[in-house]
XYZ file of C-alpha atoms in Angstrom:
109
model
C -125.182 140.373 -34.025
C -126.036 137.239 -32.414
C -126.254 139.072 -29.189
C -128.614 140.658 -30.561
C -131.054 138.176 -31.860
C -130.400 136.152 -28.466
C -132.370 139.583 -26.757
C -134.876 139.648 -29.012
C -135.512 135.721 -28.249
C -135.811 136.471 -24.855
C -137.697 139.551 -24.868
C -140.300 138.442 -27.351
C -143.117 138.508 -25.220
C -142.300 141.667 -23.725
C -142.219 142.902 -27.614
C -145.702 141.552 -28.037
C -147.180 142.216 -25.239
C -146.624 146.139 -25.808
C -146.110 146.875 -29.765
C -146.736 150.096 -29.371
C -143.971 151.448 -26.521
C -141.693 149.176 -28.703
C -142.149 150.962 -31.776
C -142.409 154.508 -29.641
C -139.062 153.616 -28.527
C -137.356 152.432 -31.152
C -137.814 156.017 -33.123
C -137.342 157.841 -30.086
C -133.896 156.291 -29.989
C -133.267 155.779 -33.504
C -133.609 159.735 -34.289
C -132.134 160.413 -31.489
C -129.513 158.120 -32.707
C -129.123 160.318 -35.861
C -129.592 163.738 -34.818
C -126.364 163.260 -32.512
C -124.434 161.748 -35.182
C -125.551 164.111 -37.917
C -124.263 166.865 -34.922
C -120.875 165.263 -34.068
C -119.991 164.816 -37.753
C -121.564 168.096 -39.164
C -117.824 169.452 -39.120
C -116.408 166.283 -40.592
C -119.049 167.035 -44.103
C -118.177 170.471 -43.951
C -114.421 169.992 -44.339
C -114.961 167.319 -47.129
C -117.378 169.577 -48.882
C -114.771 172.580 -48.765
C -112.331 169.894 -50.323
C -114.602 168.966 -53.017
C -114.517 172.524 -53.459
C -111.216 173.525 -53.531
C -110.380 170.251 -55.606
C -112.678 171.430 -58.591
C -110.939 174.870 -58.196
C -107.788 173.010 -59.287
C -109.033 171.536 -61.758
C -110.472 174.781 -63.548
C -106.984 176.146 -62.892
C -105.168 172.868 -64.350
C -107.675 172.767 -67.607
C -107.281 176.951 -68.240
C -103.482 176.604 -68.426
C -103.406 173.312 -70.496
C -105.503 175.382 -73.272
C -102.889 177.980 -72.681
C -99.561 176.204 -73.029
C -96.465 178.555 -72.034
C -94.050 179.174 -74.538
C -90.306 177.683 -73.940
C -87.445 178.957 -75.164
C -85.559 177.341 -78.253
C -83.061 174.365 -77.779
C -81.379 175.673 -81.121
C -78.425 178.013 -80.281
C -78.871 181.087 -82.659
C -75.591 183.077 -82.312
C -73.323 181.639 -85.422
C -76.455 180.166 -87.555
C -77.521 181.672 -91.155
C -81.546 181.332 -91.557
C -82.978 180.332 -94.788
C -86.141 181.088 -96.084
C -88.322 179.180 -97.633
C -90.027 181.046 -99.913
C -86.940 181.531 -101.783
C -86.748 179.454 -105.151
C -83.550 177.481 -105.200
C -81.128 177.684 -107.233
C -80.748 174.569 -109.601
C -77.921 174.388 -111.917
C -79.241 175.369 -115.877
C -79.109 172.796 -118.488
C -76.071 173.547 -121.030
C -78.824 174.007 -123.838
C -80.914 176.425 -121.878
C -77.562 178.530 -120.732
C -76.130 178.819 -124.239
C -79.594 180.200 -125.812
C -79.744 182.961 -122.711
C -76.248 183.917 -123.973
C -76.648 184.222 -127.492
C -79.639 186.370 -126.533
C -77.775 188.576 -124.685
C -74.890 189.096 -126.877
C -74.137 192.559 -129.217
C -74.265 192.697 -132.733
């Protein structure tokens, strides 16, 4: 960079002297300048892009089968186990008072 401002020093007068070729010059080379760089990395965008593209594509994928989750098998061996239901009523042992008027109901006369 200090190259650079050691030129312009010494070319000043040149600059001055003809402002117009300068400035003719300097966007003659600056587009220049970036249509050969926008050529040599137009392949280098186009493989990012495609990433970007197949990245999102993942992550449509990743989000579909998160809302989905697959079903895994039972860690709870079933072969030898009794099930139990809940909606039965369990059984509580009857108070003595309660069991002796259900049998005097039920007896003959």
């Amino acid at each position: 960079m200090h190259d650079l401002v050691a030129f312009l020093e010494a070319n000043s007068a040149l600059v001055l002297a003809n402002p117009a070729a300068f400035a003719t010059f300097a966007v003659l080379f600056g587009g220049g300048g970036f249509v050969v760089g926008r050529y040599l990395l137009t392949e280098r965008m186009a493989n990012l892009e495609s990433r970007i593209a197949r990245r999102d594509e993942e992550i449509a994928e990743l989000k579909g089968e998160q809302k989905a989750p697959k079903r895994e098998r039972s860690m709870v061996p079933l072969i030898g186990t009794t099930a139990i239901c809940p909606s039965e009523p369990e059984r509580l042992p009857m108070p003595i008072a309660q069991l002796r008027a259900e049998r005097k109901g039920n007896q003959r006369v």
